[in-house]
Amino acid sequence: VELDVTAIASLVNFRKGFALDRYAGVIITSRDSNITSLGDLQDAHIQAVAISGLGAMQLQQAHLLDLGLNIFTDVKQITFTGNQNKIVQDVHSGWADVGFVRTDMIDRSVAANKTKWEYFRVLGSVDDPDFPFAYTTAFTPEWPLASLPHVPPAVAEAIAFALMRLDRDAASETGLAEPALLGSYATWVPAMNYQGLMGMLQRIGYYDVNNRRCLRPSQVMDAVTCPP
């Protein structure tokens, strides 16, 4: 919105044998922690990736705000690591009490033999047999590709069409499967609806609708709203 860009295609990821057009946020703690529910977070040291991190900060922040918890004013400490792998490691080691990561982050660490699921507990886990990963928050569409205003519509359309031809299940002789296989995704689809995401960012104070401007990581203090 701020840069007047237009979404032209959306990614369909490929994880654990599933083509996924959405993801969510996960709130984790160690299995042996005395933090067993989202109601126990006031005294926790929480780690997130960055104030601009959607799947490892903003989705969790919005979810907790809906439950009446402001993570900037109602918890003991929040730190930003810039790296989701470090969040997983620090929660495992006990350096952090709680971590914010996106769906499939722990599964990827497990697949890389860096950790084991048995070390962790998901707080506020949603029982969803139709989604292959544990999650806590609402879903958001997978990442879009967008064009800037100066890009001719015909060029944007051609790029979107080319992306949507890429498919990991395409016949090998076409050459259309290789980019998806190398990129660990399934394909691209017409741009999904991101209005719900914009509403969420506005609700947590990261999007100024009057000035059509998103909060930058360097403006982290602007996101802190002190209680009256």
Coordinates of N, CA and C in Angstrom, one line a residue:
V1 N 0.8 -1.2 0.0 CA 0.0 0.0 0.0 C 0.9 1.2 0.0
E2 N 1.8 1.3 0.9 CA 2.7 2.5 1.0 C 3.4 2.8 -0.3
L3 N 3.9 1.8 -1.0 CA 4.7 2.0 -2.2 C 3.8 1.9 -3.4
D4 N 2.5 1.7 -3.2 CA 1.6 1.6 -4.3 C 1.9 0.4 -5.2
V5 N 2.3 -0.7 -4.6 CA 2.7 -1.9 -5.4 C 1.4 -2.7 -5.6
T6 N 1.5 -3.6 -6.6 CA 0.3 -4.5 -6.9 C 0.8 -5.9 -6.9
A7 N 0.2 -6.7 -6.0 CA 0.5 -8.1 -6.0 C 0.1 -8.8 -7.3
I8 N 1.0 -9.5 -7.9 CA 0.7 -10.2 -9.2 C 0.7 -11.7 -9.1
A9 N 1.3 -12.3 -8.0 CA 1.3 -13.7 -7.9 C 1.6 -14.0 -6.4
S10 N 1.1 -15.2 -5.9 CA 1.4 -15.6 -4.6 C 2.1 -17.0 -4.6
L11 N 3.0 -17.2 -3.7 CA 3.8 -18.4 -3.6 C 2.9 -19.5 -3.0
V12 N 3.1 -20.7 -3.5 CA 2.5 -21.9 -2.8 C 3.8 -22.7 -2.4
N13 N 4.0 -22.8 -1.1 CA 5.2 -23.5 -0.6 C 5.0 -25.0 -0.6
F14 N 6.1 -25.7 -0.4 CA 6.0 -27.1 -0.4 C 6.8 -27.6 0.8
R15 N 6.1 -28.1 1.8 CA 6.7 -28.6 3.0 C 6.1 -29.9 3.4
K16 N 7.0 -30.9 3.8 CA 6.5 -32.2 4.3 C 5.6 -32.9 3.4
G17 N 5.8 -32.7 2.1 CA 4.9 -33.3 1.1 C 3.6 -32.6 0.8
F18 N 3.4 -31.4 1.4 CA 2.2 -30.7 1.2 C 2.4 -29.4 0.5
A19 N 1.5 -29.1 -0.4 CA 1.5 -27.8 -1.1 C 0.7 -26.8 -0.2
L20 N 1.3 -25.7 0.3 CA 0.7 -24.9 1.3 C 0.7 -23.4 0.8
D21 N -0.5 -22.8 0.8 CA -0.6 -21.4 0.3 C -0.8 -20.5 1.5
R22 N -0.6 -21.0 2.7 CA -0.8 -20.1 3.9 C 0.2 -20.6 5.0
Y23 N 0.4 -19.8 6.0 CA 1.2 -20.2 7.2 C 0.7 -19.4 8.4
A24 N 1.2 -19.8 9.5 CA 0.8 -19.1 10.8 C 2.0 -18.9 11.7
G25 N 1.7 -18.4 12.8 CA 2.8 -18.2 13.8 C 2.6 -19.3 14.9
V26 N 3.8 -19.6 15.5 CA 3.8 -20.6 16.6 C 4.4 -20.0 17.8
I27 N 3.9 -20.3 19.0 CA 4.5 -19.8 20.2 C 4.9 -21.1 21.0
I28 N 6.3 -21.2 21.2 CA 6.8 -22.4 21.8 C 7.5 -22.1 23.1
T29 N 7.6 -23.1 23.9 CA 8.4 -23.1 25.1 C 9.0 -24.5 25.2
S30 N 10.0 -24.7 26.2 CA 10.6 -26.0 26.3 C 9.6 -26.9 27.0
R31 N 9.7 -28.2 26.8 CA 8.8 -29.2 27.3 C 8.8 -29.2 28.8
D32 N 10.0 -28.9 29.5 CA 10.1 -28.9 30.9 C 9.9 -27.6 31.6
S33 N 9.4 -26.6 30.8 CA 9.2 -25.3 31.4 C 7.9 -25.3 32.2
N34 N 7.9 -24.4 33.2 CA 6.7 -24.2 34.0 C 5.7 -23.3 33.4
I35 N 6.0 -22.8 32.2 CA 5.0 -22.0 31.4 C 4.3 -23.1 30.5
T36 N 3.0 -23.2 30.8 CA 2.2 -24.3 30.2 C 1.0 -23.7 29.4
S37 N 0.8 -22.4 29.5 CA -0.3 -21.8 28.7 C 0.0 -20.4 28.4
L38 N -0.8 -19.8 27.5 CA -0.6 -18.4 27.1 C -0.9 -17.5 28.2
G39 N -1.6 -17.9 29.2 CA -1.8 -17.1 30.4 C -0.6 -17.0 31.3
D40 N 0.5 -17.7 31.0 CA 1.6 -17.7 31.9 C 2.8 -16.7 31.4
L41 N 2.5 -15.9 30.4 CA 3.6 -15.2 29.7 C 4.0 -14.0 30.4
Q42 N 3.3 -13.5 31.3 CA 3.7 -12.2 32.0 C 5.1 -12.2 32.5
D43 N 5.5 -13.3 33.1 CA 6.9 -13.4 33.7 C 7.9 -14.0 32.8
A44 N 7.6 -14.1 31.5 CA 8.5 -14.8 30.5 C 9.5 -13.8 29.8
H45 N 10.6 -14.4 29.5 CA 11.5 -13.8 28.5 C 11.2 -14.3 27.2
I46 N 10.7 -13.5 26.3 CA 10.2 -13.9 25.0 C 11.2 -13.5 23.9
Q47 N 11.4 -14.4 23.0 CA 12.3 -14.1 21.8 C 11.4 -14.1 20.6
A48 N 11.7 -13.1 19.7 CA 11.1 -13.0 18.4 C 12.2 -12.7 17.4
V49 N 11.9 -12.8 16.1 CA 12.9 -12.6 15.1 C 13.2 -11.1 14.9
A50 N 12.2 -10.2 14.8 CA 12.3 -8.8 14.6 C 11.0 -8.2 14.6
I51 N 10.9 -6.9 14.9 CA 9.6 -6.2 14.9 C 8.9 -6.3 13.6
S52 N 9.7 -6.5 12.5 CA 9.1 -6.6 11.2 C 8.8 -8.0 10.8
G53 N 9.1 -9.0 11.6 CA 8.9 -10.4 11.3 C 7.4 -10.8 11.4
L54 N 6.8 -11.2 10.3 CA 5.4 -11.5 10.2 C 5.1 -12.8 10.9
G55 N 5.8 -13.9 10.5 CA 5.5 -15.2 11.1 C 6.1 -15.5 12.4
A56 N 7.1 -14.6 12.8 CA 7.8 -14.8 14.0 C 7.8 -13.6 14.9
M57 N 6.7 -12.8 14.8 CA 6.5 -11.7 15.7 C 5.1 -11.1 15.6
Q58 N 4.8 -10.6 14.4 CA 3.5 -9.8 14.3 C 2.3 -10.7 14.5
L59 N 2.3 -11.9 13.9 CA 1.1 -12.8 14.1 C 0.9 -13.1 15.5
Q60 N 2.0 -13.4 16.2 CA 1.9 -13.7 17.7 C 1.4 -12.5 18.5
Q61 N 2.0 -11.4 18.1 CA 1.6 -10.1 18.8 C 0.1 -9.9 18.7
A62 N -0.4 -10.0 17.5 CA -1.8 -9.7 17.3 C -2.7 -10.8 18.0
H63 N -2.2 -12.0 18.0 CA -3.0 -13.1 18.7 C -3.1 -12.8 20.2
L64 N -1.9 -12.5 20.8 CA -1.9 -12.2 22.2 C -2.7 -10.9 22.5
L65 N -2.6 -9.9 21.7 CA -3.3 -8.7 21.9 C -4.8 -9.0 21.9
D66 N -5.3 -9.9 21.1 CA -6.7 -10.3 21.1 C -7.1 -10.9 22.4
L67 N -6.1 -11.5 23.0 CA -6.4 -12.2 24.3 C -6.1 -11.3 25.5
G68 N -5.8 -10.0 25.2 CA -5.6 -9.0 26.3 C -4.2 -8.8 26.8
L69 N -3.2 -9.4 26.0 CA -1.8 -9.3 26.5 C -1.0 -8.5 25.5
N70 N -0.5 -7.4 25.9 CA 0.4 -6.5 25.1 C 1.8 -6.9 25.4
I71 N 2.5 -7.5 24.4 CA 3.8 -8.1 24.7 C 4.9 -7.0 25.0
F72 N 4.6 -5.8 24.7 CA 5.6 -4.7 24.9 C 5.4 -4.1 26.3
T73 N 4.3 -4.3 26.9 CA 4.1 -3.7 28.3 C 3.7 -4.7 29.3
D74 N 3.3 -5.9 28.9 CA 2.7 -6.9 29.9 C 3.6 -8.1 30.2
V75 N 4.8 -8.2 29.5 CA 5.7 -9.3 29.8 C 7.0 -8.8 30.3
K76 N 7.7 -9.7 30.9 CA 9.0 -9.3 31.6 C 10.0 -8.7 30.6
Q77 N 10.2 -9.4 29.5 CA 11.3 -9.1 28.6 C 11.0 -9.7 27.2
I78 N 11.3 -8.9 26.2 CA 11.2 -9.4 24.8 C 12.5 -9.0 24.1
T79 N 13.2 -9.9 23.4 CA 14.4 -9.6 22.7 C 14.2 -10.1 21.2
F80 N 15.0 -9.5 20.3 CA 14.9 -9.8 18.9 C 16.3 -10.4 18.5
T81 N 16.2 -11.6 17.8 CA 17.4 -12.3 17.5 C 17.8 -12.1 16.0
G82 N 16.9 -11.8 15.2 CA 17.2 -11.7 13.7 C 17.3 -13.0 13.1
N83 N 17.1 -14.1 13.8 CA 17.3 -15.4 13.3 C 16.4 -16.4 14.0
Q84 N 15.5 -17.1 13.2 CA 14.6 -18.0 13.9 C 15.3 -19.3 14.4
N85 N 16.3 -19.7 13.7 CA 17.1 -20.9 14.2 C 17.6 -20.6 15.6
K86 N 18.1 -19.4 15.9 CA 18.6 -19.0 17.2 C 17.5 -19.1 18.2
I87 N 16.3 -18.7 17.8 CA 15.1 -18.7 18.7 C 14.9 -20.2 19.2
V88 N 14.9 -21.1 18.2 CA 14.7 -22.5 18.5 C 15.8 -23.0 19.5
Q89 N 17.0 -22.6 19.2 CA 18.1 -23.1 20.0 C 18.1 -22.5 21.4
D90 N 17.7 -21.2 21.5 CA 17.7 -20.6 22.8 C 16.5 -21.0 23.7
V91 N 15.4 -21.4 23.1 CA 14.3 -21.9 23.9 C 14.7 -23.3 24.4
H92 N 15.3 -24.1 23.5 CA 15.8 -25.4 23.9 C 16.8 -25.4 25.0
S93 N 17.7 -24.4 24.9 CA 18.7 -24.4 26.0 C 18.3 -23.7 27.3
G94 N 17.1 -23.0 27.2 CA 16.6 -22.4 28.4 C 17.0 -20.9 28.5
W95 N 17.8 -20.4 27.5 CA 18.2 -19.0 27.6 C 17.0 -18.1 27.5
A96 N 16.0 -18.5 26.6 CA 14.7 -17.8 26.5 C 13.6 -18.7 27.0
D97 N 12.6 -18.1 27.6 CA 11.5 -18.9 28.1 C 10.5 -19.3 27.0
V98 N 10.3 -18.4 26.1 CA 9.3 -18.5 25.0 C 9.8 -18.0 23.7
G99 N 9.5 -18.7 22.6 CA 9.9 -18.2 21.3 C 8.7 -18.1 20.3
F100 N 8.9 -17.1 19.4 CA 7.9 -16.9 18.3 C 8.6 -17.4 17.1
V101 N 8.0 -18.4 16.4 CA 8.5 -18.8 15.1 C 7.4 -19.1 14.2
R102 N 7.7 -19.2 12.9 CA 6.6 -19.5 11.9 C 6.4 -21.0 11.8
T103 N 5.2 -21.4 11.3 CA 4.9 -22.8 11.1 C 6.1 -23.5 10.3
D104 N 6.4 -24.7 10.7 CA 7.4 -25.6 10.0 C 8.9 -25.2 10.4
M105 N 9.1 -24.2 11.2 CA 10.5 -23.8 11.6 C 11.1 -24.9 12.4
I106 N 10.4 -25.4 13.4 CA 11.0 -26.5 14.3 C 11.1 -27.8 13.4
D107 N 10.2 -28.0 12.6 CA 10.2 -29.2 11.7 C 11.5 -29.2 10.8
R108 N 11.8 -28.0 10.3 CA 13.0 -27.9 9.5 C 14.3 -28.1 10.3
S109 N 14.3 -27.6 11.6 CA 15.4 -27.8 12.5 C 15.6 -29.3 12.8
V110 N 14.4 -30.0 13.0 CA 14.4 -31.4 13.3 C 15.0 -32.2 12.1
A111 N 14.5 -31.8 10.9 CA 15.0 -32.5 9.6 C 16.5 -32.3 9.4
A112 N 17.0 -31.1 9.9 CA 18.5 -30.9 9.8 C 19.3 -31.5 11.0
N113 N 18.6 -32.2 11.8 CA 19.2 -32.9 13.0 C 19.8 -31.9 14.0
K114 N 19.1 -30.7 14.1 CA 19.6 -29.7 15.0 C 18.8 -29.7 16.4
T115 N 17.7 -30.4 16.4 CA 16.9 -30.5 17.6 C 15.9 -31.6 17.4
K116 N 15.0 -31.8 18.4 CA 13.9 -32.8 18.4 C 12.6 -32.1 18.9
W117 N 11.5 -32.6 18.3 CA 10.3 -32.0 18.7 C 10.0 -32.3 20.2
E118 N 10.5 -33.4 20.7 CA 10.2 -33.8 22.1 C 10.7 -32.8 23.1
Y119 N 11.6 -31.8 22.7 CA 12.1 -30.8 23.6 C 11.1 -29.6 23.8
F120 N 10.1 -29.6 23.0 CA 9.2 -28.4 22.9 C 7.8 -28.6 23.2
R121 N 7.1 -27.5 23.6 CA 5.7 -27.5 23.8 C 5.1 -26.3 23.0
V122 N 4.0 -26.5 22.3 CA 3.4 -25.4 21.6 C 2.3 -24.8 22.5
L123 N 2.3 -23.5 22.8 CA 1.3 -22.9 23.6 C 0.2 -22.5 22.7
G124 N -1.0 -22.8 23.2 CA -2.2 -22.4 22.5 C -2.4 -23.1 21.2
S125 N -1.9 -24.3 21.1 CA -1.9 -25.1 19.9 C -3.3 -25.3 19.4
V126 N -3.5 -25.1 18.1 CA -4.8 -25.3 17.4 C -4.9 -26.8 16.9
D127 N -6.0 -27.4 17.2 CA -6.2 -28.8 16.7 C -6.8 -28.7 15.3
D128 N -5.9 -29.0 14.3 CA -6.3 -28.8 12.9 C -5.8 -30.0 12.1
P129 N -6.6 -31.0 11.8 CA -6.1 -32.2 11.1 C -5.9 -31.9 9.6
D130 N -6.3 -30.7 9.1 CA -6.1 -30.4 7.7 C -4.8 -29.6 7.4
F131 N -4.1 -29.3 8.5 CA -2.8 -28.6 8.3 C -1.7 -29.4 8.9
P132 N -0.6 -29.6 8.2 CA 0.4 -30.6 8.7 C 1.4 -30.1 9.8
F133 N 1.3 -28.8 10.2 CA 2.2 -28.3 11.2 C 1.4 -27.7 12.4
A134 N 2.1 -27.8 13.5 CA 1.5 -27.2 14.7 C 1.5 -25.7 14.6
Y135 N 0.5 -25.0 15.1 CA 0.4 -23.5 15.0 C -0.4 -23.0 16.1
T136 N -0.3 -21.7 16.4 CA -1.0 -21.0 17.5 C -1.9 -19.9 17.0
T137 N -1.5 -19.2 16.0 CA -2.2 -18.0 15.5 C -3.1 -18.2 14.3
A138 N -3.7 -17.1 13.9 CA -4.5 -17.1 12.6 C -3.5 -17.3 11.5
F139 N -4.0 -17.8 10.3 CA -3.2 -17.9 9.1 C -3.1 -16.6 8.4
T140 N -2.0 -16.5 7.6 CA -1.9 -15.4 6.6 C -1.5 -16.1 5.3
P141 N -1.8 -15.5 4.2 CA -1.4 -16.0 2.9 C 0.1 -16.1 2.7
E142 N 0.6 -17.0 2.0 CA 2.0 -17.0 1.7 C 2.5 -15.8 0.9
W143 N 3.8 -15.6 0.8 CA 4.3 -14.3 0.3 C 3.9 -14.1 -1.1
P144 N 3.6 -12.8 -1.4 CA 3.3 -12.4 -2.8 C 4.6 -11.9 -3.5
L145 N 4.5 -11.9 -4.9 CA 5.4 -11.1 -5.7 C 4.6 -9.9 -6.2
A146 N 5.2 -8.7 -6.1 CA 4.5 -7.5 -6.4 C 5.2 -6.7 -7.4
S147 N 4.5 -5.8 -8.2 CA 5.2 -5.0 -9.1 C 5.0 -3.5 -8.7
L148 N 6.0 -2.7 -9.0 CA 6.0 -1.3 -8.7 C 5.2 -0.5 -9.8
P149 N 4.8 0.7 -9.5 CA 3.9 1.4 -10.4 C 4.6 1.6 -11.8
H150 N 5.9 1.7 -11.8 CA 6.5 2.0 -13.1 C 6.6 0.8 -14.1
V151 N 6.3 -0.4 -13.5 CA 6.4 -1.6 -14.4 C 5.2 -1.6 -15.3
P152 N 5.4 -1.7 -16.6 CA 4.2 -1.8 -17.5 C 3.3 -3.0 -17.2
P153 N 2.0 -2.9 -17.2 CA 1.1 -4.0 -16.9 C 1.4 -5.2 -17.7
A154 N 1.8 -5.0 -19.0 CA 2.1 -6.2 -19.8 C 3.3 -7.0 -19.3
V155 N 4.3 -6.3 -18.8 CA 5.4 -6.9 -18.3 C 5.1 -7.7 -17.0
A156 N 4.3 -7.0 -16.1 CA 3.9 -7.7 -14.8 C 3.1 -8.9 -15.1
E157 N 2.2 -8.8 -16.1 CA 1.4 -10.0 -16.5 C 2.2 -11.1 -17.0
A158 N 3.2 -10.8 -17.8 CA 4.0 -11.8 -18.4 C 4.8 -12.5 -17.4
I159 N 5.3 -11.8 -16.4 CA 6.1 -12.4 -15.3 C 5.2 -13.3 -14.5
A160 N 4.0 -12.8 -14.1 CA 3.1 -13.6 -13.3 C 2.8 -14.9 -14.1
F161 N 2.5 -14.8 -15.4 CA 2.2 -16.0 -16.2 C 3.3 -17.0 -16.2
A162 N 4.6 -16.5 -16.3 CA 5.7 -17.3 -16.3 C 5.9 -18.1 -15.0
L163 N 5.7 -17.3 -13.9 CA 5.8 -18.0 -12.6 C 4.8 -19.0 -12.4
M164 N 3.5 -18.8 -12.8 CA 2.5 -19.7 -12.6 C 2.6 -21.0 -13.5
R165 N 3.5 -20.9 -14.4 CA 3.8 -22.1 -15.2 C 4.7 -23.1 -14.5
L166 N 5.5 -22.5 -13.6 CA 6.4 -23.3 -12.8 C 5.7 -24.2 -11.9
D167 N 6.0 -25.5 -11.9 CA 5.3 -26.5 -11.1 C 6.2 -27.7 -10.8
R168 N 6.4 -28.0 -9.5 CA 7.2 -29.1 -9.2 C 6.8 -30.5 -9.8
D169 N 5.5 -30.5 -10.1 CA 4.9 -31.8 -10.7 C 4.9 -31.8 -12.2
A170 N 5.5 -30.7 -12.8 CA 5.5 -30.7 -14.3 C 6.5 -31.7 -14.9
A171 N 6.2 -32.1 -16.1 CA 7.0 -33.1 -16.7 C 8.5 -32.6 -16.8
S172 N 9.4 -33.5 -16.5 CA 10.8 -33.1 -16.4 C 11.3 -32.5 -17.7
E173 N 10.9 -33.0 -18.9 CA 11.4 -32.5 -20.1 C 11.0 -31.0 -20.4
T174 N 10.0 -30.5 -19.7 CA 9.5 -29.1 -19.9 C 10.5 -28.1 -19.3
G175 N 11.2 -28.6 -18.3 CA 12.1 -27.7 -17.5 C 11.3 -26.8 -16.5
L176 N 10.0 -27.0 -16.4 CA 9.2 -26.1 -15.5 C 9.2 -26.6 -14.1
A177 N 9.7 -27.8 -13.8 CA 9.7 -28.3 -12.4 C 11.0 -27.9 -11.7
E178 N 12.1 -27.8 -12.4 CA 13.4 -27.6 -11.7 C 13.4 -26.4 -10.8
P179 N 13.0 -25.2 -11.2 CA 13.0 -24.0 -10.3 C 12.2 -24.3 -9.0
A180 N 11.1 -24.9 -9.2 CA 10.3 -25.2 -8.0 C 10.9 -26.2 -7.0
L181 N 11.5 -27.2 -7.6 CA 12.3 -28.2 -6.8 C 13.4 -27.6 -6.1
L182 N 14.2 -26.8 -6.8 CA 15.4 -26.1 -6.2 C 14.9 -25.1 -5.2
G183 N 13.8 -24.5 -5.4 CA 13.3 -23.5 -4.4 C 12.4 -24.0 -3.3
S184 N 12.2 -25.3 -3.3 CA 11.4 -26.0 -2.3 C 10.0 -25.4 -2.2
Y185 N 9.4 -25.1 -3.4 CA 8.0 -24.7 -3.4 C 7.3 -25.5 -4.4
A186 N 5.9 -25.4 -4.4 CA 5.1 -26.1 -5.3 C 4.8 -25.4 -6.6
T187 N 4.4 -24.2 -6.5 CA 4.1 -23.4 -7.7 C 3.8 -22.0 -7.3
W188 N 3.3 -21.2 -8.2 CA 2.8 -19.8 -7.9 C 1.3 -19.8 -8.4
V189 N 0.5 -19.0 -7.8 CA -0.9 -18.9 -8.1 C -1.3 -17.4 -8.3
P190 N -2.4 -17.1 -8.9 CA -2.9 -15.6 -8.9 C -2.8 -15.0 -7.5
A191 N -2.5 -13.8 -7.4 CA -2.4 -13.1 -6.1 C -3.6 -13.3 -5.2
M192 N -3.3 -13.7 -4.0 CA -4.3 -13.9 -3.0 C -4.7 -12.6 -2.3
N193 N -5.7 -12.6 -1.5 CA -6.2 -11.4 -0.8 C -5.4 -11.1 0.5
Y194 N -4.8 -10.0 0.5 CA -3.9 -9.6 1.7 C -4.6 -8.5 2.6
Q195 N -5.9 -8.2 2.3 CA -6.5 -7.2 3.1 C -6.6 -7.6 4.6
G196 N -6.8 -8.8 4.9 CA -6.8 -9.2 6.3 C -5.5 -9.0 7.0
L197 N -4.4 -9.2 6.3 CA -3.1 -8.9 6.8 C -2.9 -7.4 7.1
M198 N -3.4 -6.5 6.2 CA -3.3 -5.1 6.4 C -4.1 -4.7 7.6
G199 N -5.3 -5.3 7.8 CA -6.1 -5.0 9.0 C -5.4 -5.4 10.3
M200 N -4.7 -6.5 10.2 CA -4.0 -7.0 11.4 C -2.9 -6.0 11.8
L201 N -2.1 -5.6 10.7 CA -1.0 -4.7 11.0 C -1.5 -3.3 11.5
Q202 N -2.6 -2.9 11.0 CA -3.2 -1.7 11.6 C -3.6 -1.8 13.0
R203 N -4.2 -3.0 13.3 CA -4.7 -3.2 14.7 C -3.5 -3.3 15.7
I204 N -2.4 -3.7 15.3 CA -1.3 -3.8 16.3 C -0.4 -2.5 16.2
G205 N -0.8 -1.6 15.4 CA -0.1 -0.3 15.3 C 1.1 -0.3 14.4
Y206 N 1.2 -1.2 13.5 CA 2.4 -1.2 12.6 C 2.1 -0.6 11.2
Y207 N 0.8 -0.2 11.0 CA 0.5 0.4 9.8 C -0.4 1.7 10.1
D208 N 0.1 2.8 9.6 CA -0.6 4.1 9.8 C -1.5 4.3 8.6
V209 N -2.8 4.1 8.7 CA -3.7 4.1 7.6 C -3.8 5.6 7.0
N210 N -3.6 6.6 7.9 CA -3.8 8.0 7.4 C -2.6 8.4 6.5
N211 N -1.4 7.9 6.9 CA -0.2 8.3 6.1 C 0.2 7.2 5.2
R212 N -0.6 6.1 5.2 CA -0.3 4.9 4.3 C 1.2 4.5 4.4
R213 N 1.6 4.3 5.7 CA 3.0 4.0 5.9 C 3.2 2.9 7.0
C214 N 4.1 1.9 6.7 CA 4.3 0.8 7.6 C 5.5 1.2 8.6
L215 N 5.4 0.6 9.8 CA 6.5 0.9 10.7 C 7.7 0.2 10.3
R216 N 8.9 0.8 10.5 CA 10.2 0.2 10.2 C 10.8 -0.4 11.5
P217 N 11.7 -1.4 11.3 CA 12.3 -1.9 12.5 C 13.1 -0.9 13.3
S218 N 13.6 0.1 12.6 CA 14.3 1.2 13.3 C 13.4 2.0 14.2
Q219 N 12.1 1.9 14.0 CA 11.1 2.7 14.8 C 10.5 1.8 15.8
V220 N 11.2 0.9 16.3 CA 10.6 -0.1 17.3 C 9.9 0.6 18.4
M221 N 10.5 1.7 18.9 CA 9.9 2.3 20.1 C 8.6 2.9 19.8
D222 N 8.4 3.3 18.5 CA 7.1 3.8 18.1 C 5.9 2.8 18.3
A223 N 6.3 1.5 18.4 CA 5.3 0.5 18.5 C 4.9 0.3 20.0
V224 N 5.6 0.8 20.9 CA 5.4 0.6 22.3 C 4.4 1.7 22.8
T225 N 3.2 1.2 23.2 CA 2.2 2.1 23.7 C 2.0 1.8 25.2
C226 N 2.4 2.8 25.9 CA 2.4 2.7 27.4 C 1.0 2.8 27.9
P227 N 0.6 2.1 28.9 CA -0.7 2.2 29.5 C -1.0 3.5 30.1
P228 N -2.2 4.0 30.1 CA -2.5 5.3 30.7 C -2.2 5.3 32.2

